């Protein structure tokens, strides 16, 4: 095997392919990246039974062949190489990587034991890359990062025809995004629970492409997998198994008070004030006519306060939030204005975005946040 | 130096045989008779023995089975009624707060009071004696006849020793300057920190009384008992105690535990015990108006090995469902195949604010209230929980026609009830089917005469 490849192309491809690999794979060969040189170019693949990734890039192939080398090591090497063409060739049991005057000699891993990647699935439909990336980013922030209830570490993806709904919650907040996509069939109907971390990584990596194809259900080569494809990149991920909690009653059916605030000014103010909020202590928001007063800190501790202009509809209200949870939601909005809807200070608040101060709320994204309660 | 106070201004008050005394007040047929309150199952221990039962050798912390051997037939063995004890305790503590703002409640039946704090009391020996004698009288009349013993001295240590000297219904004021004279002839066991093991050890060196202990040199004590304990004993023997009365003993944890009659390997049973304990702990957490971040379970295996496991939540909670979920996860990691003798659950790491959780539709419905529990055994007192029988001996009931009474005995589908109360004479016993619809669990009776609200 012998081929030459552009240094940046190699670095980006290897980095993407190995990014999801478990740092402690169940068997050693799963730490490898498979390089397949063919007359069509260079295909890189990685698979650890949970996630798989595969990308084909342009390369000048002198001798076709297949080798398996340590994935993370090759990624680190390729990122540190000078910006010159990279030549990779086999030499007995070794793989030689040459770039300018740099030379690396890597151990080949046995390809016989390497598992076959999940079959390349047929798409269930497609979606614009940038839209997909934004939607996944908005929702995955609310997924649980802990290990207490594995089901909550996922993003729930529901497809009904042209409607795609993404939802995640860690019990303290819930994020839901509804958007349109292009289903392969008008009656497409799927529900899948995709690990949030993997989905988020995949969406970021594929978002630069014009269109992302998504394969679910039997299209993904058997239940329990979801496949993504954009350009020359393909990825599969094992789905989470289990019953996702039913969340329909979390969205309040009525609203007593709404406040519309400039997203950037509220975000900045909350960030500043929460500097005095020690770990997990809340920020208090007091909404009154024309403004919201934001405060943190109590008693002997440091205190801070700031007022931000707000348009209030309905009764005045004082409510407290974990500052990070509030900021996560504000950062995810992506709109000039934030609309907060309340019933009572002890009940969940709903955050959504809108483009104009006096316009309508854009409810395609909703972030439901449980307030902090004080001892009475 | 003896104490830091020049005057006898620290009061230690201890209610006499408190649980048993409340039982005898509320159950006229038991007055003057031996009464044992505690765990009355095969592995229970005595919480309190009435003075009549103490005459037969029953003591608190003694296995109930031994108390049964020592006490004569006709001795009443009762399950505790914590709700009733708390109601009386509150009345007493309120009276103490009338005397001074500085009250350190040690337990439900014991407290220290700083009589110097208000600056208005006559702190001469005679003045203090009159003040506390009056207090004891007022306690008796406010609680329907409960007696208390008190010690007043220049230190907490001497006040506590004093309250024990003339129990029950005793009052000892230790005159300042006479502290050592008071303690020297007493057994070393009166000193806080001298338990049976230390006493036994001291005895092997010929030390029986406090005066004997005073003759031990500090280097000898340290060489026998180690640096810290040795110094402690040397100080205690000289009545050196400068601890202040602390207004509030901060609650650091809230917990409940259950000792089983037989080792329990059944996860379903353990789970329902856990759920019931979480309900009690959660209720007390709610009353304390705070939230907790750490959940701990305690298990004791059949061979008495005891372990605790705990988990700290990212966000403090006041929700029982969250505490239960966490406790369940901890219990799931414990091997219970050989059975547990004891299971406990507690919360700690209190905060003044909590990040509540969103309410999912059903998967996450708090399952605490759904815990199957025989309705008849619904136990109003939070610390005590029925393990098997529906009707627990000693507990309060109400019959639709016959009125208020208490469970005199139960078993084999029958329950016997004695119909009497704190304001009646001794009553008669009637027997019913356990599931008699006219019979209901009831709150403790009120011993106070109240104006008839119905007019």
Short mmCIF file of C-alpha atoms in Angstrom, two decimals, chain B residues 55-441:
data_model
loop_
_atom_site.label_atom_id
_atom_site.label_comp_id
_atom_site.label_asym_id
_atom_site.label_seq_id
_atom_site.Cartn_x
_atom_site.Cartn_y
_atom_site.Cartn_z
CA UNK B 55 -38.04 -2.03 90.34
CA UNK B 56 -37.91 -5.42 88.58
CA UNK B 57 -34.62 -4.59 86.89
CA UNK B 58 -35.87 -3.38 83.52
CA UNK B 59 -33.68 -0.67 82.04
CA UNK B 60 -33.61 1.34 78.87
CA UNK B 61 -31.44 -0.14 76.09
CA UNK B 62 -32.04 -3.62 77.53
CA UNK B 63 -33.32 -6.19 75.01
CA UNK B 64 -37.08 -6.30 75.42
CA UNK B 65 -36.90 -10.09 75.68
CA UNK B 66 -34.86 -9.70 78.87
CA UNK B 67 -37.28 -7.13 80.25
CA UNK B 68 -40.07 -9.65 79.63
CA UNK B 69 -38.22 -12.23 81.71
CA UNK B 70 -37.63 -9.82 84.58
CA UNK B 71 -41.02 -8.15 84.77
CA UNK B 72 -44.10 -9.83 86.24
CA UNK B 73 -47.19 -10.83 84.28
CA UNK B 74 -49.40 -7.83 83.75
CA UNK B 75 -46.51 -5.62 82.67
CA UNK B 76 -47.57 -3.50 79.69
CA UNK B 77 -45.28 -3.65 76.66
CA UNK B 78 -46.13 -0.78 74.34
CA UNK B 79 -45.02 0.50 70.97
CA UNK B 80 -43.84 4.10 71.21
CA UNK B 81 -46.20 6.94 70.27
CA UNK B 82 -43.75 9.63 69.25
CA UNK B 83 -46.45 12.02 68.20
CA UNK B 84 -47.82 12.01 71.74
CA UNK B 85 -44.35 12.44 73.27
CA UNK B 86 -43.56 15.35 70.99
CA UNK B 87 -46.77 17.15 71.92
CA UNK B 88 -45.89 16.98 75.64
CA UNK B 89 -42.25 17.81 74.96
CA UNK B 90 -43.26 20.97 73.14
CA UNK B 91 -45.24 22.15 76.15
CA UNK B 92 -42.22 21.61 78.41
CA UNK B 93 -39.78 23.29 76.05
CA UNK B 94 -42.09 26.29 75.79
CA UNK B 95 -42.01 26.62 79.59
CA UNK B 96 -38.21 26.54 79.49
CA UNK B 97 -38.17 29.26 76.88
CA UNK B 98 -40.32 31.34 79.21
CA UNK B 99 -37.43 31.21 81.69
CA UNK B 100 -34.60 32.09 79.32
CA UNK B 101 -33.97 32.64 75.63
CA UNK B 102 -30.94 30.34 75.85
CA UNK B 103 -32.32 26.80 75.81
CA UNK B 104 -30.35 23.89 74.41
CA UNK B 105 -32.68 21.01 73.72
CA UNK B 106 -30.65 17.82 73.86
CA UNK B 107 -33.48 15.44 73.10
CA UNK B 108 -37.23 15.16 73.35
CA UNK B 109 -37.06 14.93 77.16
CA UNK B 110 -33.88 16.77 78.11
CA UNK B 111 -32.56 20.32 77.89
CA UNK B 112 -30.07 22.79 79.31
CA UNK B 113 -31.16 26.33 80.18
CA UNK B 114 -28.87 29.28 80.81
CA UNK B 115 -30.59 31.01 83.72
CA UNK B 116 -28.07 33.88 83.64
CA UNK B 117 -29.01 34.86 80.10
CA UNK B 118 -32.06 37.04 80.84
CA UNK B 119 -30.15 38.85 83.62
CA UNK B 120 -33.30 39.12 85.70
CA UNK B 121 -33.33 35.94 87.76
CA UNK B 122 -32.15 35.83 91.35
CA UNK B 123 -29.14 33.53 90.98
CA UNK B 124 -28.54 32.93 94.66
CA UNK B 125 -28.87 29.28 95.66
CA UNK B 126 -32.20 29.99 97.33
CA UNK B 127 -33.44 32.07 94.42
CA UNK B 128 -32.55 29.44 91.87
CA UNK B 129 -34.11 26.70 93.97
CA UNK B 130 -37.39 28.59 94.20
CA UNK B 131 -37.36 29.39 90.49
CA UNK B 132 -36.78 25.80 89.39
CA UNK B 133 -39.13 24.27 91.97
CA UNK B 134 -41.83 26.50 90.52
CA UNK B 135 -40.84 25.41 87.00
CA UNK B 136 -41.22 21.74 87.92
CA UNK B 137 -44.66 22.45 89.35
CA UNK B 138 -45.72 24.30 86.23
CA UNK B 139 -44.46 21.44 84.04
CA UNK B 140 -46.55 18.98 86.03
CA UNK B 141 -49.72 21.02 85.71
CA UNK B 142 -49.21 21.87 82.04
CA UNK B 143 -48.51 18.28 81.00
CA UNK B 144 -51.19 16.53 82.96
CA UNK B 145 -48.89 15.36 85.73
CA UNK B 146 -45.52 14.56 84.16
CA UNK B 147 -42.65 14.90 86.59
CA UNK B 148 -39.24 16.33 85.86
CA UNK B 149 -35.91 16.30 87.66
CA UNK B 150 -33.55 19.22 87.60
CA UNK B 151 -30.00 20.04 88.45
CA UNK B 152 -28.62 23.55 88.67
CA UNK B 153 -24.90 24.17 88.82
CA UNK B 154 -22.04 26.28 87.57
CA UNK B 155 -21.39 23.93 84.63
CA UNK B 156 -23.35 21.69 82.31
CA UNK B 157 -21.58 18.64 83.68
CA UNK B 158 -22.56 19.32 87.26
CA UNK B 159 -26.08 20.37 86.31
CA UNK B 160 -26.58 17.05 84.55
CA UNK B 161 -25.11 15.08 87.44
CA UNK B 162 -27.35 17.07 89.78
CA UNK B 163 -30.52 16.33 87.87
CA UNK B 164 -29.79 12.63 88.22
CA UNK B 165 -29.04 12.65 91.96
CA UNK B 166 -32.59 12.74 93.29
CA UNK B 167 -34.57 11.36 90.40
CA UNK B 168 -37.51 11.16 90.02
CA UNK B 169 -39.07 14.53 90.78
CA UNK B 170 -35.80 15.75 92.22
CA UNK B 171 -34.18 19.15 92.39
CA UNK B 172 -30.51 19.57 93.24
CA UNK B 173 -28.80 22.92 93.26
CA UNK B 174 -25.03 22.46 93.48
CA UNK B 175 -23.71 25.33 95.52
CA UNK B 176 -20.79 27.04 93.76
CA UNK B 177 -17.53 25.90 95.34
CA UNK B 178 -19.02 22.56 96.45
CA UNK B 179 -18.83 20.90 93.01
CA UNK B 180 -15.99 18.55 93.91
CA UNK B 181 -17.60 17.56 97.19
CA UNK B 182 -20.69 16.55 95.22
CA UNK B 183 -18.95 14.38 92.70
CA UNK B 184 -16.11 12.86 94.68
CA UNK B 185 -18.13 10.10 96.35
CA UNK B 186 -20.00 9.22 93.14
CA UNK B 187 -19.15 6.39 90.79
CA UNK B 188 -16.96 7.37 87.87
CA UNK B 189 -19.90 6.35 85.68
CA UNK B 190 -21.58 9.71 86.38
CA UNK B 191 -18.89 11.41 84.31
CA UNK B 192 -19.82 11.96 80.70
CA UNK B 193 -17.43 9.88 78.61
CA UNK B 194 -17.05 7.09 81.16
CA UNK B 195 -18.94 4.18 79.70
CA UNK B 196 -19.00 0.56 80.85
CA UNK B 197 -15.70 -0.26 79.13
CA UNK B 198 -13.81 2.68 80.63
CA UNK B 199 -15.37 2.02 84.03
CA UNK B 200 -14.29 -1.62 83.88
CA UNK B 201 -10.78 -0.59 82.92
CA UNK B 202 -10.61 1.93 85.75
CA UNK B 203 -11.89 -0.66 88.17
CA UNK B 204 -8.91 -2.88 87.33
CA UNK B 205 -6.76 -0.03 88.66
CA UNK B 206 -8.89 0.19 91.80
CA UNK B 207 -10.73 3.27 90.65
CA UNK B 208 -14.41 3.17 91.60
CA UNK B 209 -15.33 6.72 92.58
CA UNK B 210 -14.53 10.10 91.16
CA UNK B 211 -12.29 10.69 94.18
CA UNK B 212 -10.32 7.56 93.23
CA UNK B 213 -9.97 8.93 89.71
CA UNK B 214 -8.65 12.25 91.04
CA UNK B 215 -5.76 10.35 92.56
CA UNK B 216 -4.67 9.01 89.16
CA UNK B 217 -1.88 11.12 87.67
CA UNK B 218 -2.25 12.62 84.24
CA UNK B 219 0.71 10.65 82.78
CA UNK B 220 -0.83 7.42 84.07
CA UNK B 221 -4.22 8.24 82.57
CA UNK B 222 -2.65 9.15 79.25
CA UNK B 223 -0.59 5.98 79.19
CA UNK B 224 -3.68 3.88 79.87
CA UNK B 225 -6.31 5.67 77.82
CA UNK B 226 -4.34 7.61 75.24
CA UNK B 227 -3.71 11.30 74.85
CA UNK B 228 -7.22 12.62 74.26
CA UNK B 229 -9.28 10.35 76.51
CA UNK B 230 -6.67 10.49 79.25
CA UNK B 231 -6.70 14.28 79.38
CA UNK B 232 -10.50 14.21 79.24
CA UNK B 233 -10.75 11.94 82.26
CA UNK B 234 -8.28 14.07 84.19
CA UNK B 235 -10.41 17.16 83.52
CA UNK B 236 -13.73 15.45 84.24
CA UNK B 237 -12.49 14.15 87.59
CA UNK B 238 -11.86 17.78 88.58
CA UNK B 239 -15.25 18.94 87.29
CA UNK B 240 -13.60 21.15 84.72
CA UNK B 241 -16.27 21.88 82.16
CA UNK B 242 -16.59 25.25 80.48
CA UNK B 243 -19.05 24.30 77.74
CA UNK B 244 -21.66 26.97 77.13
CA UNK B 245 -25.36 26.38 76.68
CA UNK B 246 -25.86 26.51 72.93
CA UNK B 247 -29.15 27.88 71.74
CA UNK B 248 -29.46 25.82 68.65
CA UNK B 249 -27.91 22.51 67.98
CA UNK B 250 -27.78 22.62 64.25
CA UNK B 251 -29.39 19.67 62.59
CA UNK B 252 -26.79 17.99 60.41
CA UNK B 253 -28.85 15.12 59.17
CA UNK B 254 -32.30 13.61 59.28
CA UNK B 255 -32.64 9.87 59.22
CA UNK B 256 -34.83 6.89 59.99
CA UNK B 257 -34.03 3.25 60.38
CA UNK B 258 -35.85 0.02 60.96
CA UNK B 259 -34.64 -3.15 62.66
CA UNK B 260 -36.42 -6.18 61.33
CA UNK B 261 -37.84 -9.02 63.39
CA UNK B 262 -36.17 -11.50 61.05
CA UNK B 263 -33.46 -10.89 58.44
CA UNK B 264 -35.07 -9.66 55.25
CA UNK B 265 -33.64 -10.80 51.88
CA UNK B 266 -36.77 -9.86 49.95
CA UNK B 267 -36.10 -6.84 47.77
CA UNK B 268 -39.77 -6.00 47.43
CA UNK B 269 -40.17 -5.84 51.20
CA UNK B 270 -36.95 -3.83 51.58
CA UNK B 271 -38.16 -1.45 48.91
CA UNK B 272 -41.45 -0.82 50.66
CA UNK B 273 -39.61 -0.30 53.98
CA UNK B 274 -37.30 2.13 52.21
CA UNK B 275 -40.23 4.01 50.71
CA UNK B 276 -41.94 4.29 54.08
CA UNK B 277 -38.78 5.58 55.73
CA UNK B 278 -38.25 8.09 52.94
CA UNK B 279 -41.77 9.36 53.57
CA UNK B 280 -40.90 9.95 57.22
CA UNK B 281 -37.52 11.50 56.48
CA UNK B 282 -39.02 13.65 53.74
CA UNK B 283 -41.76 14.83 56.08
CA UNK B 284 -39.22 15.89 58.67
CA UNK B 285 -37.11 17.54 55.99
CA UNK B 286 -40.20 19.49 54.99
CA UNK B 287 -40.82 20.54 58.59
CA UNK B 288 -37.25 21.71 58.96
CA UNK B 289 -37.83 24.03 55.99
CA UNK B 290 -34.63 23.06 54.30
CA UNK B 291 -33.43 20.93 51.44
CA UNK B 292 -30.80 18.23 51.25
CA UNK B 293 -28.05 17.32 48.84
CA UNK B 294 -26.83 14.00 50.21
CA UNK B 295 -28.77 10.78 50.59
CA UNK B 296 -27.35 7.97 52.72
CA UNK B 297 -28.55 4.45 53.31
CA UNK B 298 -27.43 2.22 56.15
CA UNK B 299 -27.61 -1.55 56.05
CA UNK B 300 -26.79 -4.15 58.66
CA UNK B 301 -26.27 -7.67 57.40
CA UNK B 302 -27.18 -10.89 59.20
CA UNK B 303 -23.67 -11.07 60.63
CA UNK B 304 -23.99 -7.53 62.06
CA UNK B 305 -21.58 -5.99 59.59
CA UNK B 306 -22.91 -2.50 58.99
CA UNK B 307 -22.33 -0.31 55.97
CA UNK B 308 -23.44 3.09 54.83
CA UNK B 309 -23.53 4.28 51.26
CA UNK B 310 -24.27 7.77 50.16
CA UNK B 311 -24.78 9.79 47.03
CA UNK B 312 -24.63 13.53 46.60
CA UNK B 313 -27.08 15.12 44.21
CA UNK B 314 -26.06 17.87 41.81
CA UNK B 315 -28.92 19.97 43.08
CA UNK B 316 -30.44 20.02 46.55
CA UNK B 317 -33.91 18.61 46.77
CA UNK B 318 -36.93 18.64 49.02
CA UNK B 319 -38.75 16.07 46.93
CA UNK B 320 -39.36 12.67 48.44
CA UNK B 321 -39.41 11.06 45.00
CA UNK B 322 -35.85 12.24 44.36
CA UNK B 323 -34.65 11.03 47.75
CA UNK B 324 -36.36 7.68 47.18
CA UNK B 325 -34.92 7.27 43.68
CA UNK B 326 -31.45 7.93 45.02
CA UNK B 327 -31.89 5.65 48.02
CA UNK B 328 -33.18 2.89 45.74
CA UNK B 329 -30.14 3.17 43.52
CA UNK B 330 -27.88 2.90 46.56
CA UNK B 331 -29.79 -0.11 47.88
CA UNK B 332 -29.66 -1.80 44.48
CA UNK B 333 -25.87 -1.95 44.85
CA UNK B 334 -26.09 -3.83 48.13
CA UNK B 335 -26.05 -7.62 48.24
CA UNK B 336 -29.11 -8.49 50.33
CA UNK B 337 -29.22 -12.20 49.51
CA UNK B 338 -28.36 -13.17 53.10
CA UNK B 339 -30.95 -10.80 54.47
CA UNK B 340 -30.72 -7.45 56.23
CA UNK B 341 -31.22 -7.00 59.96
CA UNK B 342 -31.54 -3.28 59.65
CA UNK B 343 -32.18 -0.73 56.96
CA UNK B 344 -31.92 3.02 57.36
CA UNK B 345 -32.05 6.09 55.18
CA UNK B 346 -30.99 9.65 55.88
CA UNK B 347 -30.48 13.00 54.24
CA UNK B 348 -27.83 15.63 54.97
CA UNK B 349 -26.02 18.53 53.36
CA UNK B 350 -28.81 21.01 53.99
CA UNK B 351 -29.37 24.11 51.91
CA UNK B 352 -31.95 26.86 51.96
CA UNK B 353 -32.85 26.49 48.30
CA UNK B 354 -33.64 23.62 45.99
CA UNK B 355 -33.67 23.05 42.27
CA UNK B 356 -36.98 21.29 41.84
CA UNK B 357 -37.54 18.85 39.02
CA UNK B 358 -40.02 19.00 36.21
CA UNK B 359 -42.97 16.70 36.66
CA UNK B 360 -43.02 14.04 33.99
CA UNK B 361 -46.40 12.61 33.14
CA UNK B 362 -46.25 9.20 34.72
CA UNK B 363 -42.90 7.48 34.59
CA UNK B 364 -41.70 9.92 37.18
CA UNK B 365 -44.79 10.25 39.31
CA UNK B 366 -43.50 10.21 42.85
CA UNK B 367 -44.25 6.71 43.99
CA UNK B 368 -43.97 7.44 47.66
CA UNK B 369 -47.71 7.86 48.22
CA UNK B 370 -48.41 4.83 46.08
CA UNK B 371 -46.40 2.58 48.35
CA UNK B 372 -48.72 -0.20 49.36
CA UNK B 373 -49.42 0.05 53.01
CA UNK B 374 -52.32 -1.59 54.78
CA UNK B 375 -54.68 1.27 55.42
CA UNK B 376 -55.46 0.15 58.93
CA UNK B 377 -51.83 0.40 59.93
CA UNK B 378 -51.42 3.95 58.76
CA UNK B 379 -49.21 5.29 61.48
CA UNK B 380 -49.53 8.94 62.39
CA UNK B 381 -46.25 9.07 64.28
CA UNK B 382 -43.47 9.65 61.78
CA UNK B 383 -40.68 7.79 63.57
CA UNK B 384 -42.49 4.57 64.02
CA UNK B 385 -43.74 2.34 61.35
CA UNK B 386 -45.71 -0.86 61.38
CA UNK B 387 -43.59 -3.73 60.14
CA UNK B 388 -46.15 -6.47 60.20
CA UNK B 389 -49.23 -6.18 62.42
CA UNK B 390 -51.93 -3.78 61.42
CA UNK B 391 -52.73 -2.72 64.97
CA UNK B 392 -49.81 -1.99 67.24
CA UNK B 393 -50.10 -2.39 70.96
CA UNK B 394 -50.34 0.95 72.71
CA UNK B 395 -51.45 2.98 69.74
CA UNK B 396 -54.46 5.23 69.76
CA UNK B 397 -57.69 4.26 68.05
CA UNK B 398 -61.21 5.56 67.83
CA UNK B 399 -64.37 3.49 67.59
CA UNK B 400 -67.35 5.04 65.86
CA UNK B 401 -69.67 4.26 68.79
CA UNK B 402 -67.42 3.57 71.78
CA UNK B 403 -65.08 6.53 71.28
CA UNK B 404 -61.36 6.84 71.99
CA UNK B 405 -59.16 4.04 73.23
CA UNK B 406 -55.89 2.27 72.65
CA UNK B 407 -54.82 -1.07 71.26
CA UNK B 408 -54.53 -3.43 74.20
CA UNK B 409 -53.54 -6.40 72.09
CA UNK B 410 -53.88 -7.69 68.56
CA UNK B 411 -53.42 -10.85 66.58
CA UNK B 412 -55.17 -13.68 64.77
CA UNK B 413 -57.56 -11.33 63.11
CA UNK B 414 -58.72 -9.83 66.40
CA UNK B 415 -57.89 -6.58 68.08
CA UNK B 416 -58.61 -5.71 71.70
CA UNK B 417 -59.13 -2.09 72.63
CA UNK B 418 -59.24 -0.51 76.05
CA UNK B 419 -61.56 2.47 76.01
CA UNK B 420 -60.03 5.09 78.24
CA UNK B 421 -58.09 8.32 78.00
CA UNK B 422 -56.10 10.81 80.04
CA UNK B 423 -59.27 12.41 81.37
CA UNK B 424 -61.25 9.25 82.12
CA UNK B 425 -60.92 6.58 84.75
CA UNK B 426 -59.60 3.13 83.82
CA UNK B 427 -61.77 1.72 81.05
CA UNK B 428 -63.01 -1.63 79.82
CA UNK B 429 -61.48 -3.83 77.13
CA UNK B 430 -63.53 -4.82 74.09
CA UNK B 431 -62.44 -7.12 71.29
CA UNK B 432 -63.19 -6.62 67.60
CA UNK B 433 -62.32 -8.17 64.27
CA UNK B 434 -59.12 -6.56 62.91
CA UNK B 435 -60.99 -5.25 59.93
CA UNK B 436 -63.94 -3.87 61.90
CA UNK B 437 -65.01 -0.86 59.85
CA UNK B 438 -65.99 1.09 62.96
CA UNK B 439 -62.40 1.04 64.26
CA UNK B 440 -59.90 3.66 63.08
CA UNK B 441 -56.35 4.70 63.93
#
